[in-house]
Backbone as ProteinMPNN parsed JSONL, in Angstrom:
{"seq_chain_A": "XXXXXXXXXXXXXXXXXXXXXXXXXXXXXXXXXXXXXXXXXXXXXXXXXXXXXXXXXXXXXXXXXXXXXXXXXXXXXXXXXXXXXXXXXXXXXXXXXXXXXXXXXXXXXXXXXXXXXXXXXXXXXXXXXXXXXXXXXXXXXXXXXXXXXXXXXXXXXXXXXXXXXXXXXXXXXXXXXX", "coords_chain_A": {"N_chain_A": [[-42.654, 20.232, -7.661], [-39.974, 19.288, -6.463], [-40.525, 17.612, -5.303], [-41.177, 15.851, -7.287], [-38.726, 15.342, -8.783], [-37.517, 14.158, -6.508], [-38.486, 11.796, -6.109], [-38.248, 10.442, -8.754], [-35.234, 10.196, -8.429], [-34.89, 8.378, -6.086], [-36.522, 5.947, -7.209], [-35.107, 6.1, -9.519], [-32.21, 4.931, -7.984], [-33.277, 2.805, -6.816], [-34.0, 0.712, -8.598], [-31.767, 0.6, -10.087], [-29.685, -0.225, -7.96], [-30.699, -3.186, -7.533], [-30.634, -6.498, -7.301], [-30.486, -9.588, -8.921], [-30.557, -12.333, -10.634], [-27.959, -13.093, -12.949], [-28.322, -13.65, -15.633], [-27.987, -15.072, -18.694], [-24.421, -15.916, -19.962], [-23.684, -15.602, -22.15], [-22.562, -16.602, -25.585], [-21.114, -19.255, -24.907], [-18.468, -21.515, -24.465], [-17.128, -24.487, -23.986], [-14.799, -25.528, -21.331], [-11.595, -24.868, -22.313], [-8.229, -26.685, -23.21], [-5.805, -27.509, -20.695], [-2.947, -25.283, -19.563], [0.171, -25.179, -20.347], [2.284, -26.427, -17.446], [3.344, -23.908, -15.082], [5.992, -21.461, -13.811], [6.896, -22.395, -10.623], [7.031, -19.942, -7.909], [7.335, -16.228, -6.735], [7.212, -13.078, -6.069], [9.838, -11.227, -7.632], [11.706, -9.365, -5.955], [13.857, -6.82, -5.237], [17.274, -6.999, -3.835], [18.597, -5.309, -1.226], [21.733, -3.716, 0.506], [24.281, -2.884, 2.88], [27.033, -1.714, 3.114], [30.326, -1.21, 4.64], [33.375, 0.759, 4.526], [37.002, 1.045, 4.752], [39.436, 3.154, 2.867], [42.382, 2.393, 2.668], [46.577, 2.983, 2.285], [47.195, 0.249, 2.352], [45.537, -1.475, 1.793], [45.268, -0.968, -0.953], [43.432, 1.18, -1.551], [41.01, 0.51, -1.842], [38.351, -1.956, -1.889], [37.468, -5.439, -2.119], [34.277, -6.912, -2.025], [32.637, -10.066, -1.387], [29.821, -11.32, -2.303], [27.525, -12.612, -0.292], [26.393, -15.834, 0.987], [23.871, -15.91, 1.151], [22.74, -13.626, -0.674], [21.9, -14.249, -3.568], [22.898, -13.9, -6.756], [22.858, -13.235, -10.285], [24.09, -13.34, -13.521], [22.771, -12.267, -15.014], [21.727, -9.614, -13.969], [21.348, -6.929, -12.425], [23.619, -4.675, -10.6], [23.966, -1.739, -8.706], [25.357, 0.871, -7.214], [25.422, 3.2, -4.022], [27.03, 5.67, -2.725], [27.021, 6.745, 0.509], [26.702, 10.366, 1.129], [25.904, 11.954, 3.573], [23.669, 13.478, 5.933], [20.596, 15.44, 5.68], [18.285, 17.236, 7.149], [17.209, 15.504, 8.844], [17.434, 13.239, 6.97], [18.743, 10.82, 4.813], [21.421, 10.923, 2.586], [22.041, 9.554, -0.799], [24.589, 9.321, -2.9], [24.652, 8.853, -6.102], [26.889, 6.554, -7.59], [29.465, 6.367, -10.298], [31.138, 8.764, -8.016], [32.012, 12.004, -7.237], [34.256, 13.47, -6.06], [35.405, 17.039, -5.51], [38.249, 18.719, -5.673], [40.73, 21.543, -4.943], [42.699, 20.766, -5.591], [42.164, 19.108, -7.524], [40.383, 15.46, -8.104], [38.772, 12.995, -6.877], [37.287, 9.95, -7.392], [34.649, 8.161, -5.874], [34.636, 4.909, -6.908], [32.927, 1.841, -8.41], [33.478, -1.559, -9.967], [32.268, -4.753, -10.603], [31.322, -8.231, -10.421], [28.768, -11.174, -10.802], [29.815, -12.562, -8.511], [30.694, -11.053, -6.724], [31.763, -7.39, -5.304], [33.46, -4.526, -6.078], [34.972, -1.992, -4.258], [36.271, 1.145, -4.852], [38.899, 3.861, -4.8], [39.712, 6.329, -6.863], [41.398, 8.501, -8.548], [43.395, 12.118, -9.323], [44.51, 13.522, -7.63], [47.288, 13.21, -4.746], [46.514, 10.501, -2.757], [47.001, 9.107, -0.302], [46.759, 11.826, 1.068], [44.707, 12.807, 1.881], [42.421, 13.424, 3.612], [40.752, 11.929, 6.63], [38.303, 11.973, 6.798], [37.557, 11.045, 4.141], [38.645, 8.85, 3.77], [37.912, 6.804, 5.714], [35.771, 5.045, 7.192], [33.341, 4.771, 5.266], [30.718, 4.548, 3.657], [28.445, 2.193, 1.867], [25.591, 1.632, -0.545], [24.137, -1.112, -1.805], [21.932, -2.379, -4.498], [21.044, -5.108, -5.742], [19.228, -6.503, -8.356], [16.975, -7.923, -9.884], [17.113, -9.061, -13.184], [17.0, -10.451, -16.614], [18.316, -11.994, -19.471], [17.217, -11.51, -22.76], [15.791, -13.191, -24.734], [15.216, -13.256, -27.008], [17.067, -11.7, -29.018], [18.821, -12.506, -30.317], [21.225, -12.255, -32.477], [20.497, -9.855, -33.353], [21.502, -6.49, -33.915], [22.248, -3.101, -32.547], [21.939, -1.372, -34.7], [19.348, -2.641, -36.111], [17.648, -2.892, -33.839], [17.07, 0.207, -33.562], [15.626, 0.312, -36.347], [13.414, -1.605, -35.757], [12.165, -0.296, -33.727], [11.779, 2.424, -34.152], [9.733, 1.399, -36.705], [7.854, 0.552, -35.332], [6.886, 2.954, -34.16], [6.181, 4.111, -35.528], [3.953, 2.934, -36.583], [2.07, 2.905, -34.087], [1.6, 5.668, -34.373], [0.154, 5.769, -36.664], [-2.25, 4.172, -35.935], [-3.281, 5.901, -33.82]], "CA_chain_A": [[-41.636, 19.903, -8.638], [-38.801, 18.997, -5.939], [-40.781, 15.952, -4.689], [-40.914, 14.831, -8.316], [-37.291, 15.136, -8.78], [-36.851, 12.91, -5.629], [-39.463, 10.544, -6.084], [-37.768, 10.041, -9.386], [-34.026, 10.109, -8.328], [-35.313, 7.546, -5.321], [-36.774, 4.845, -8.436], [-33.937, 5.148, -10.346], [-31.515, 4.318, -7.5], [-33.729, 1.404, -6.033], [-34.168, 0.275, -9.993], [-30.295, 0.547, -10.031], [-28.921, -1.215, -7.086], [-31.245, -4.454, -7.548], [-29.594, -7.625, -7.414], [-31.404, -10.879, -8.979], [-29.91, -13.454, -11.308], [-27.326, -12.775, -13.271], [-28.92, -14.019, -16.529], [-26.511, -16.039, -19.348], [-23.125, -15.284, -20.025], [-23.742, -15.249, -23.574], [-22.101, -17.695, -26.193], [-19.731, -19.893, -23.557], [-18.005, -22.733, -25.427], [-16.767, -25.392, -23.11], [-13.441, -25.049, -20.921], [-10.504, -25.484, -23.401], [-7.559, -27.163, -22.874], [-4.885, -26.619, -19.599], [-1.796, -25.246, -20.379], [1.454, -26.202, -19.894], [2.751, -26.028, -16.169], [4.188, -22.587, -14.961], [7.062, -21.688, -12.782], [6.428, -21.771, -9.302], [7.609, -18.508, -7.305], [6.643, -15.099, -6.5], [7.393, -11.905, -6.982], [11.038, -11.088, -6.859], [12.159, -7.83, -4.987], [15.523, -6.287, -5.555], [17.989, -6.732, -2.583], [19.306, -4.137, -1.054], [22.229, -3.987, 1.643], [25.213, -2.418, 2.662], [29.041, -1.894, 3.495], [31.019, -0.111, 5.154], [34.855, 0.312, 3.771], [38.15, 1.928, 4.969], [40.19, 2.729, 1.857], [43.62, 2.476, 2.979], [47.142, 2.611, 1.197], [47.247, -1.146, 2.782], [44.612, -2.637, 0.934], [45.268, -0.235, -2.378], [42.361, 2.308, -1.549], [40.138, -0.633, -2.87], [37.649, -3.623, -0.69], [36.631, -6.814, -2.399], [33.205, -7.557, -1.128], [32.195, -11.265, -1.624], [27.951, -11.239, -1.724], [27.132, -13.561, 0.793], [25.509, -17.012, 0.164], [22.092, -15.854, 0.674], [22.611, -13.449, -1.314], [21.937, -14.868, -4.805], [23.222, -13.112, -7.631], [22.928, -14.079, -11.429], [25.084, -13.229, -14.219], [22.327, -11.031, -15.764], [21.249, -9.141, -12.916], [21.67, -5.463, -12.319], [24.081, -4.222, -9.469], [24.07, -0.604, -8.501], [26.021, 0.99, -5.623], [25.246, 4.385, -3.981], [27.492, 5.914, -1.915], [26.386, 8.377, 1.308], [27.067, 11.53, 1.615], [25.581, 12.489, 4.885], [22.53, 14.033, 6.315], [20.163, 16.554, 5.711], [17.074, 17.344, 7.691], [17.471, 13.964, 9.506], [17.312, 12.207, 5.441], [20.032, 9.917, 4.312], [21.407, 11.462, 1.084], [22.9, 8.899, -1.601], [24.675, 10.028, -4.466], [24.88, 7.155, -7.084], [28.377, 5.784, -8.266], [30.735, 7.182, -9.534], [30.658, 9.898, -7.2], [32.889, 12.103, -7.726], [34.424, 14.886, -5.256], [35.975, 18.34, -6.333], [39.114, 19.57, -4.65], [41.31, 22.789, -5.531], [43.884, 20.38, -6.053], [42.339, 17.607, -8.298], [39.023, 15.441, -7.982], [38.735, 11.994, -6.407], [36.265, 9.38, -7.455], [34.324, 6.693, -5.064], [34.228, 4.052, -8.153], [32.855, 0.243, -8.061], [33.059, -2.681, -10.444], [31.208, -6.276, -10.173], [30.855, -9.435, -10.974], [28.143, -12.024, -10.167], [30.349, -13.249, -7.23], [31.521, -9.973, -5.813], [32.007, -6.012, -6.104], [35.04, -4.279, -6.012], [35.079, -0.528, -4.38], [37.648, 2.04, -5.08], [39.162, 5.341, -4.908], [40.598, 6.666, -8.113], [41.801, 10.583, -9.033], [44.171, 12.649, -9.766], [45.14, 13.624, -6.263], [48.021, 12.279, -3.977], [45.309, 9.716, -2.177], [47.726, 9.107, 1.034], [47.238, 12.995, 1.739], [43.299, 12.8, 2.132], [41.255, 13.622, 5.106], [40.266, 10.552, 7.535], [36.514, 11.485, 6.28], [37.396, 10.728, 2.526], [38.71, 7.499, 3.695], [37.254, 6.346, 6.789], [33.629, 4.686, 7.555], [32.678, 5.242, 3.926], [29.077, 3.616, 3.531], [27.902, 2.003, 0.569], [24.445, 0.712, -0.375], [24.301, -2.471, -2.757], [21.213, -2.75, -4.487], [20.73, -6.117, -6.866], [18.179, -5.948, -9.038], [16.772, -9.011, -10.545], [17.1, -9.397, -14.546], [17.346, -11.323, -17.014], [18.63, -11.613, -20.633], [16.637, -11.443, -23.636], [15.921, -14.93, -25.294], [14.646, -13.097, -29.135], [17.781, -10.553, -29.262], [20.209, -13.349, -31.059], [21.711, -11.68, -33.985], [20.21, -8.345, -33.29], [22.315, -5.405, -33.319], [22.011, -1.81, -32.677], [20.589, -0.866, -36.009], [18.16, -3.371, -36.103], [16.615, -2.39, -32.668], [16.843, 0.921, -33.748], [14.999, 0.044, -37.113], [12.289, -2.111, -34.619], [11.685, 0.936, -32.798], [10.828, 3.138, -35.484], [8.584, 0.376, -37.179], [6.78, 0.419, -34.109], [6.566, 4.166, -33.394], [5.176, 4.664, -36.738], [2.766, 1.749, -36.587], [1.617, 3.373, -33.141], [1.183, 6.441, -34.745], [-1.173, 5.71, -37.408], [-3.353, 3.718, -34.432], [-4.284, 6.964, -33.321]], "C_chain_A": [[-40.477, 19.165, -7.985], [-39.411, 17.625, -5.826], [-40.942, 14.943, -6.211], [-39.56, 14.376, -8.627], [-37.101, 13.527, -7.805], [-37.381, 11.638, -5.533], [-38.911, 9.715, -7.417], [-36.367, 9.395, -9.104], [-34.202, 8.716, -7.054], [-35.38, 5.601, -5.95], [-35.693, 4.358, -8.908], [-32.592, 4.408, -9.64], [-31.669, 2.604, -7.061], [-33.75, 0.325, -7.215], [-32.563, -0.477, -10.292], [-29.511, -0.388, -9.374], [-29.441, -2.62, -7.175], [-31.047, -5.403, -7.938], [-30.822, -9.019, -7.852], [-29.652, -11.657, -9.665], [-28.848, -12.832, -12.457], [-27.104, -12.551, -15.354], [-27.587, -14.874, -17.505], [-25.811, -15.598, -19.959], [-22.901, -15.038, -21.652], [-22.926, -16.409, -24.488], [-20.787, -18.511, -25.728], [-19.68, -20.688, -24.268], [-17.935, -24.074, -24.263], [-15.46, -24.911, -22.655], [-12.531, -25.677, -22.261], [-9.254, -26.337, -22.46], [-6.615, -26.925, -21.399], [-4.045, -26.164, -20.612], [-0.616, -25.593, -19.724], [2.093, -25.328, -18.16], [3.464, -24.551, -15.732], [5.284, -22.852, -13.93], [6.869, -21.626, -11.442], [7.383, -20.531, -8.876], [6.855, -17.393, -7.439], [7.115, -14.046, -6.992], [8.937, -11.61, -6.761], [11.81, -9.638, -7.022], [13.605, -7.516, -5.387], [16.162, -6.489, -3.973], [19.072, -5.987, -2.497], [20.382, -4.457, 0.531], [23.123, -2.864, 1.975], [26.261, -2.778, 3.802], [29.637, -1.101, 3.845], [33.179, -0.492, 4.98], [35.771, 1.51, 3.977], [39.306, 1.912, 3.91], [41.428, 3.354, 2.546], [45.011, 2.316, 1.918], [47.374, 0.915, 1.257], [46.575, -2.354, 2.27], [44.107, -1.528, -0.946], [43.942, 0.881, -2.633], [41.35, 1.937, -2.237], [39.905, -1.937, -1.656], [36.854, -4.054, -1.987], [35.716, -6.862, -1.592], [32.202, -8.913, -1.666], [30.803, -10.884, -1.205], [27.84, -12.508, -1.309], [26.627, -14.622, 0.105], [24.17, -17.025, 0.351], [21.809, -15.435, -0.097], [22.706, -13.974, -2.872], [22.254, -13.904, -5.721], [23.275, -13.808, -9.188], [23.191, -12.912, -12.673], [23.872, -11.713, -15.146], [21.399, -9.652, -14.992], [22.076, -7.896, -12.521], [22.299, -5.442, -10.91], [24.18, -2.8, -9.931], [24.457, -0.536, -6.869], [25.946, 2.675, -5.507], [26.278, 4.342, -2.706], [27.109, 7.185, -0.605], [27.197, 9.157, 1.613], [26.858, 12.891, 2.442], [24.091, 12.957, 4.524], [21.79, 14.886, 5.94], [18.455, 16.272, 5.867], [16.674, 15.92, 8.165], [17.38, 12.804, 8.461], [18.476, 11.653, 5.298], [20.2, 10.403, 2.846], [22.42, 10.328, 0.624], [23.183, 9.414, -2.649], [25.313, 8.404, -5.107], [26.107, 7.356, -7.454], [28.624, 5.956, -9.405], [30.345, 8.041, -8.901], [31.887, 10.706, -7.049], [33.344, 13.585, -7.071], [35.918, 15.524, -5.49], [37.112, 18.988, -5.217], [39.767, 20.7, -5.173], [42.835, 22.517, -6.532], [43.362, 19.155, -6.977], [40.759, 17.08, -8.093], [39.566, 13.695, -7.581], [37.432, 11.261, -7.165], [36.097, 8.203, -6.584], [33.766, 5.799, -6.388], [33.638, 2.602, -7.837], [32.795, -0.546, -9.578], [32.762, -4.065, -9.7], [31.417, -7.197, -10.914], [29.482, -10.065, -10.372], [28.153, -12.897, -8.934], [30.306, -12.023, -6.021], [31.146, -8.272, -6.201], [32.791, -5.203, -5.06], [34.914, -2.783, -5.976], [36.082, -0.228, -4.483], [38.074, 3.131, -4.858], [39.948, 5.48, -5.806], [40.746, 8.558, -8.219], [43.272, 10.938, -9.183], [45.067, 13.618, -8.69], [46.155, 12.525, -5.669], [46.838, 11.32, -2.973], [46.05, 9.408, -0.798], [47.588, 10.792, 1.339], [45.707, 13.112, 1.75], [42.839, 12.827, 3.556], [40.897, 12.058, 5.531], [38.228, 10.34, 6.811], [36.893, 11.467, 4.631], [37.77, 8.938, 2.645], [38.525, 6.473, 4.699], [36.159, 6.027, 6.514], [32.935, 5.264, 6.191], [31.32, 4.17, 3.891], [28.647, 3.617, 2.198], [26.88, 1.156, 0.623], [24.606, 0.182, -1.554], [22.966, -2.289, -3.106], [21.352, -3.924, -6.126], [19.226, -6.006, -7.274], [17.898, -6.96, -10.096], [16.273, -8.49, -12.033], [16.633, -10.388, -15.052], [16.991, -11.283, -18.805], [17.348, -11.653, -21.326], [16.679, -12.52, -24.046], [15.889, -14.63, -26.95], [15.9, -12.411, -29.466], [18.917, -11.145, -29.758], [20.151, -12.608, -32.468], [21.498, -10.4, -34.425], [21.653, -7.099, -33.344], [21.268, -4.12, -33.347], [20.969, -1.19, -33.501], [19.412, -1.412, -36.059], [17.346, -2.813, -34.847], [16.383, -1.133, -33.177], [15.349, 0.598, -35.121], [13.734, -0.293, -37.154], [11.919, -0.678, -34.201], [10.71, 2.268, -33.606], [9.874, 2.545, -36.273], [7.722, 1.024, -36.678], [6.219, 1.812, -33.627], [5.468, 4.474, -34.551], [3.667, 4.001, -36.462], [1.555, 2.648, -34.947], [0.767, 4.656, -33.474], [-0.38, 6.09, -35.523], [-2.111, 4.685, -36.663], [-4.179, 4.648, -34.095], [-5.109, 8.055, -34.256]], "O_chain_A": [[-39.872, 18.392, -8.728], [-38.827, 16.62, -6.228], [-40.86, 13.717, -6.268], [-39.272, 13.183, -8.725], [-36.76, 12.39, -8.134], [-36.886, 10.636, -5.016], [-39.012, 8.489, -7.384], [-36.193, 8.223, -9.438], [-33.327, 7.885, -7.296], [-34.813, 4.579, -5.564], [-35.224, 3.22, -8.948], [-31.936, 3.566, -10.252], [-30.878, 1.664, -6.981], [-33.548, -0.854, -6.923], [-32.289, -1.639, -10.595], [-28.791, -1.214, -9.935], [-28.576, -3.44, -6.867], [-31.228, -5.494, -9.152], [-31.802, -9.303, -7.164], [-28.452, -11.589, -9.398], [-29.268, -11.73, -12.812], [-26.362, -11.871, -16.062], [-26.489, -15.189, -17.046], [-26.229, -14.738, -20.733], [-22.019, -14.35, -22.166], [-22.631, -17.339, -23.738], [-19.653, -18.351, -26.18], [-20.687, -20.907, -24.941], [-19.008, -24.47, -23.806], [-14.892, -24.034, -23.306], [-12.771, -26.663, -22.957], [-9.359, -26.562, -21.255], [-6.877, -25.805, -20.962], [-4.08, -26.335, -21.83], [-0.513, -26.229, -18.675], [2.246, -24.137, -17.886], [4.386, -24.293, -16.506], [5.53, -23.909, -13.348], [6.613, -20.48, -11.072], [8.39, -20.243, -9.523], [5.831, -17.397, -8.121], [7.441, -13.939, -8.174], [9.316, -11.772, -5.601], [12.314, -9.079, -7.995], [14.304, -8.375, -5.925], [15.497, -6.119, -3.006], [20.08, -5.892, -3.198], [20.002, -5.182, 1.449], [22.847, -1.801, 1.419], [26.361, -3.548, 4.757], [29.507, -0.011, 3.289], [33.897, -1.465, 5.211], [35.537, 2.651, 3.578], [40.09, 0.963, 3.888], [41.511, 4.527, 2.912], [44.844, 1.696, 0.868], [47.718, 0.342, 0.224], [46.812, -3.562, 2.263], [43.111, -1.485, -1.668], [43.59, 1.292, -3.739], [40.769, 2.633, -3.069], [40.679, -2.561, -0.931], [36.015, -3.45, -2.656], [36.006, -6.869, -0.395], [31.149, -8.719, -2.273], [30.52, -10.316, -0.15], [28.086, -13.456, -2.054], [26.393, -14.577, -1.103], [23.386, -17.86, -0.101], [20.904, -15.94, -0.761], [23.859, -14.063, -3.295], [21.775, -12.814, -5.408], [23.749, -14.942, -9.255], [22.602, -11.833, -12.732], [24.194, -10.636, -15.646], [20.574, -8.93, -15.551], [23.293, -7.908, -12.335], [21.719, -6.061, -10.019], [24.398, -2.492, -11.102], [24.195, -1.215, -5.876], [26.254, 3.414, -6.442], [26.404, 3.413, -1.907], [26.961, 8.374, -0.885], [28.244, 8.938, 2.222], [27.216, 14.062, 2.318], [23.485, 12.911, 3.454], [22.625, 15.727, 5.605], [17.672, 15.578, 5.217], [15.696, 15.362, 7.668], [17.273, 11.631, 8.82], [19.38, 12.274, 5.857], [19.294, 10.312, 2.018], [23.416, 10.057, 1.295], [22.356, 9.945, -3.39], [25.995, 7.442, -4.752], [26.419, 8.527, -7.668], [27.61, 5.557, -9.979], [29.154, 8.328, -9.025], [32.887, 10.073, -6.712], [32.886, 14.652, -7.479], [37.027, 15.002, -5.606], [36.839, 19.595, -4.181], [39.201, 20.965, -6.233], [43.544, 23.113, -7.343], [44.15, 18.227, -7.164], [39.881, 17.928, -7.934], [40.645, 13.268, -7.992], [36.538, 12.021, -7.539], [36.979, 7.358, -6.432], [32.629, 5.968, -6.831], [34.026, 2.204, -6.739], [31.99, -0.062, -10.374], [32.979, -4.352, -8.523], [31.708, -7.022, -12.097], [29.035, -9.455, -9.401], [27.279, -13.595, -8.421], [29.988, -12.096, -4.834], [30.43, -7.939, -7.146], [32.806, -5.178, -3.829], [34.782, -2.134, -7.014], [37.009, -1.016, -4.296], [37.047, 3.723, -4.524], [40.992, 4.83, -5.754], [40.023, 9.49, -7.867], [44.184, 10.112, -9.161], [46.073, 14.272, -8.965], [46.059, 11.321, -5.904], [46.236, 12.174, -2.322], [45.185, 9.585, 0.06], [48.555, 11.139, 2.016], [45.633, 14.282, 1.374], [43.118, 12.006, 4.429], [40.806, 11.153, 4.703], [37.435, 9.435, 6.549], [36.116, 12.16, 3.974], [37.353, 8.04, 1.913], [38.967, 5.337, 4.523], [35.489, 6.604, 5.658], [32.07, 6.139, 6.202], [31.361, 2.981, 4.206], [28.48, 4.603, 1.48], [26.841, 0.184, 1.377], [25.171, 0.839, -2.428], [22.348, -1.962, -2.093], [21.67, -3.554, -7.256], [18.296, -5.525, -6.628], [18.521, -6.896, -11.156], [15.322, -7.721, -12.178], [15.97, -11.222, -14.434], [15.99, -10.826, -19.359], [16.343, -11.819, -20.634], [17.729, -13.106, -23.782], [16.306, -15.345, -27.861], [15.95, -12.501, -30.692], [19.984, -10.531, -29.725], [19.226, -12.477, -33.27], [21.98, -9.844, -35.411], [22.656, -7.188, -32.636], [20.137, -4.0, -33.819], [19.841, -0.737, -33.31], [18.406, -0.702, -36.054], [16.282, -2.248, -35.104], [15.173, -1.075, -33.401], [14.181, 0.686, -34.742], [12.91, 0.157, -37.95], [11.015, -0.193, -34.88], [9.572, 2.736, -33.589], [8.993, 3.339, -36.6], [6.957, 1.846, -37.183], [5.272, 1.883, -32.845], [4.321, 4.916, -34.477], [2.591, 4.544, -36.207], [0.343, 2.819, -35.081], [-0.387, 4.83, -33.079], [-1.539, 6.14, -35.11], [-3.06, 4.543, -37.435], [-5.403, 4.549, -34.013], [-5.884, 8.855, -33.733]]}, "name": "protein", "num_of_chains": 1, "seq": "XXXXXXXXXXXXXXXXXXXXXXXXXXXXXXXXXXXXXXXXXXXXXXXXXXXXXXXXXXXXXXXXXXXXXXXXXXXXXXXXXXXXXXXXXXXXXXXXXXXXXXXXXXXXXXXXXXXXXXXXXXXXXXXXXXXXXXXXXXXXXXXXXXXXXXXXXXXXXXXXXXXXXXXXXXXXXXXXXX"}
């Protein structure tokens, strides 16, 4: 009984793997038309960097940082800024922006705004900020990451409701699919 098994299971593999012709592809038309040229380029990565910034009362507890001219930046393009807040188990811990540390007397925030040119860190709170520790305003490290976008071209005249309105269409429509 076993050697039938294998004498079978043997067939149907050798039956299986056997490579000939490929036979015809079934009702092929002719090539159609090209189409219209694409964009050249590849894939494009987010860039990431960083900064290091001494908020002093001298420069208003606030650094301008001009993004370089390699860096490219465009008007619809995501910036995010994490700030570190040290080590653990030899890991780099970032806490994302605002960031926002708790004293007995008040609360500080490491804040940033941006433009497409630049981005603008800060220290804001409700604390005297000249009476701060050297590590709240010393060698502060911030990571930049840009994050390639880009607007919507259909979303003229849209508002709120309407997307909302879209959304539900579409959830329904999804629904009865399944």
């Amino acid at each position: 009984m076993k050697s039938i098994v294998y004498t079978f299971a043997i067939l149907l593999v050798t039956l299986i793997s056997c490579e000939g012709d490929q036979g015809p592809m079934g009702d092929v038309g002719p090539p159609g038309p090209e189409g219209p040229p694409g964009v050249d380029g590849g894939i494009l990565l987010p860039q990431v960097f960083e900064v290091e910034v001494d908020f002093l009362a001298e420069n208003d507890y606030a650094l301008l940082f001009v993004f370089p001219e390699e860096i490219e930046v465009f008007e619809s393009d995501l910036v995010v800024a994490y700030h570190f807040a040290g080590v653990d188990n030899g890991v780099d811990i970032w806490e994302a922006m605002p960031h926002l540390v708790y004293f007995s007397t008040g609360i500080i925030s490491y804040s940033f705004d941006h433009t497409f040119l630049d981005i603008n860190f800060y220290i804001d709170g409700n604390v005297d900020l000249g009476t701060l520790d050297d590590e709240f305003t010393l060698n502060n490290l911030f990571r930049v990451a840009i994050i390639p976008a880009e607007f919507l071209s259909n979303n003229e005249g849209m508002n709120i409701s309407q997307y909302i309105k879209e959304y539900d269409t579409q959830k329904i429509k999804s629904y009865e699919l399944q």
